[in-house]
Amino acid sequence: MMEHGAPRTGPETRASRRWLLAGLAGMTAFFGAAVAERATSSHASTAGTPAVVATPSPQASPAASPMASPAVANRVTISNFAFTPATIEIAAGTEVTWTNQDDIPHTATSNDGKTFTSPLLDTGDEFHQRFTKPGTYPYHCALHPFMTAKVIAR
Amino acid sequence: MADEIIHDHHHDGIDRRGFLKCMAWAGTGVALTFSGGVVTSHILGQGVAAAPATGDFTFVQISDSHIGFHKAPNTDVTATFQQAVDKINRLPTPPAFTLHTGDLSHLQKLDEWDTLDQLLKGAKGGEVFFTPGEHDVAVDNGKSYLTRYGKGTTGEGWRSFDYKGVHFVGLVNVLNLKAGGLGYLGPEQIDWLKQDLAGLSSSTPVVVYAHIPLWAVYPKWGWGTDDSEQALALLRRFGSVTVLNGHIHQVLHKIEGNITFHTAYSTAFPQPAPGTAPAPGPLVVPAGKLKQMLGIHEVSYRVSQNALAIVDSTLG
């Protein structure tokens, strides 16, 4: 937990950031829907402003920098037919980037089929999607729908 | 697979499950013959090369050409597809028609389909009936695929036709896929299938083809179809049902009552056996071995025996 001040790019950092979220925001981190709706109304005009995550915690002030590091906070890797991390938590307004590292094409397609869908991502291709409104966005791969994951924007 | 004789309709003591087990381990070059629901087999080259009788015919299944794929273990899928075409053209009995069971293209690009169509023009395999794979439809849920390859089909690409007493049904299980799910047929297609089969005598041999396996090969890798059981329930009354699938880039067989399931080789790249790798990506094999893991499926129907003989034939 103490390592949060040092932005690193590994999955470890992302994992520990999730712990921080869980610790700070408690249920908020995992029972997103209702909470996210409240966030929508209270932060409706804050797209692009600092994250809900960073503000509620006294510990978070030095830890705001990891949120600002795109390598840490908003990247999803597609590898071995899985999205990693399977749940990514971002501040509303953040652009999430998916990178396909498999030799088979994949997509990131929202489960409602409307909110967002990437083109077919060949090996090494990236897809960027900005989430302006807080909410929980479940998505899957349109070719391999057993691959599921979600974005939580706060 | 069990070893016991389950369905010995001809009471001739042929242990078809035993044969299938041998088949699975022997790999290529073994023919399966379905005679009134009982399987016999012979090694290629030792078979009965009887002169074709009136009504006999052969057709070919090709699958997973993935035109556009260009990585290990196959940087030239066009060349291996051409070799498959050459193999079709060398068959002793010219095929009446060809089934392509999907993933024509790798990235659903028009030029990939153009290349495939061009290569198929050189094949003496009769008319080609296509059913899509997920690589052909994911971008637009099949719109451009159906515009190009859907002529003569019903609904979202479903097709049936009769050829010399055998009923063929082409199903589509790669559209309208659900998050967290597997292959999907959907209630409309299943209703259509019900009507399509309704007028047929149960003694009619039925061949069903679709991209994703219609049985649960390995759901963890998406190798199955969520609602296939509803389709299979409609097929169980028939004495001989042969299901031909692609998608998994390897040859597997299964028997369930009177229904026999077969998956075909890809012409592009092999995939790992279920559960033997972290994920079902391309299986990287030494260059010298690649052609032993790619191939075509040759199916012969012999009217005198009311039999379908299936030969998995590799490119090398």
Short mmCIF file of C-alpha atoms in Angstrom, two decimals, chain A residues 142, chain B residues 132-134 136-138 140-143 145-146 155-158 172-178 182-186 189 212:
data_model
loop_
_atom_site.label_atom_id
_atom_site.label_comp_id
_atom_site.label_asym_id
_atom_site.label_seq_id
_atom_site.Cartn_x
_atom_site.Cartn_y
_atom_site.Cartn_z
CA ALA A 142 -17.62 -9.84 -30.16
CA PRO B 132 -19.89 -17.93 -41.70
CA GLY B 133 -17.44 -18.01 -38.83
CA GLU B 134 -17.12 -15.26 -36.24
CA ASP B 136 -16.58 -13.12 -41.09
CA VAL B 137 -19.34 -11.36 -39.18
CA ALA B 138 -18.13 -9.71 -35.96
CA ASP B 140 -21.37 -5.78 -38.47
CA ASN B 141 -23.17 -8.87 -37.16
CA GLY B 142 -23.06 -10.44 -40.60
CA LYS B 143 -24.44 -7.68 -42.84
CA TYR B 145 -21.14 -11.33 -45.24
CA LEU B 146 -24.80 -11.97 -46.02
CA GLY B 155 -33.21 -15.72 -42.37
CA GLU B 156 -29.68 -14.86 -41.35
CA GLY B 157 -27.90 -17.20 -43.73
CA TRP B 158 -29.58 -20.55 -43.00
CA VAL B 172 -25.33 -20.15 -38.57
CA ASN B 173 -24.17 -20.02 -34.95
CA VAL B 174 -21.92 -16.94 -34.95
CA LEU B 175 -24.51 -14.12 -35.02
CA ASN B 176 -26.20 -12.26 -32.16
CA LEU B 177 -23.65 -13.68 -29.73
CA LYS B 178 -24.32 -12.92 -26.08
CA LEU B 182 -20.85 -19.50 -26.67
CA GLY B 183 -22.09 -20.05 -30.22
CA TYR B 184 -25.76 -19.22 -30.65
CA LEU B 185 -28.47 -20.36 -33.05
CA GLY B 186 -31.42 -18.40 -31.70
CA GLN B 189 -33.38 -20.38 -36.62
CA ILE B 212 -18.79 -23.61 -34.12
#
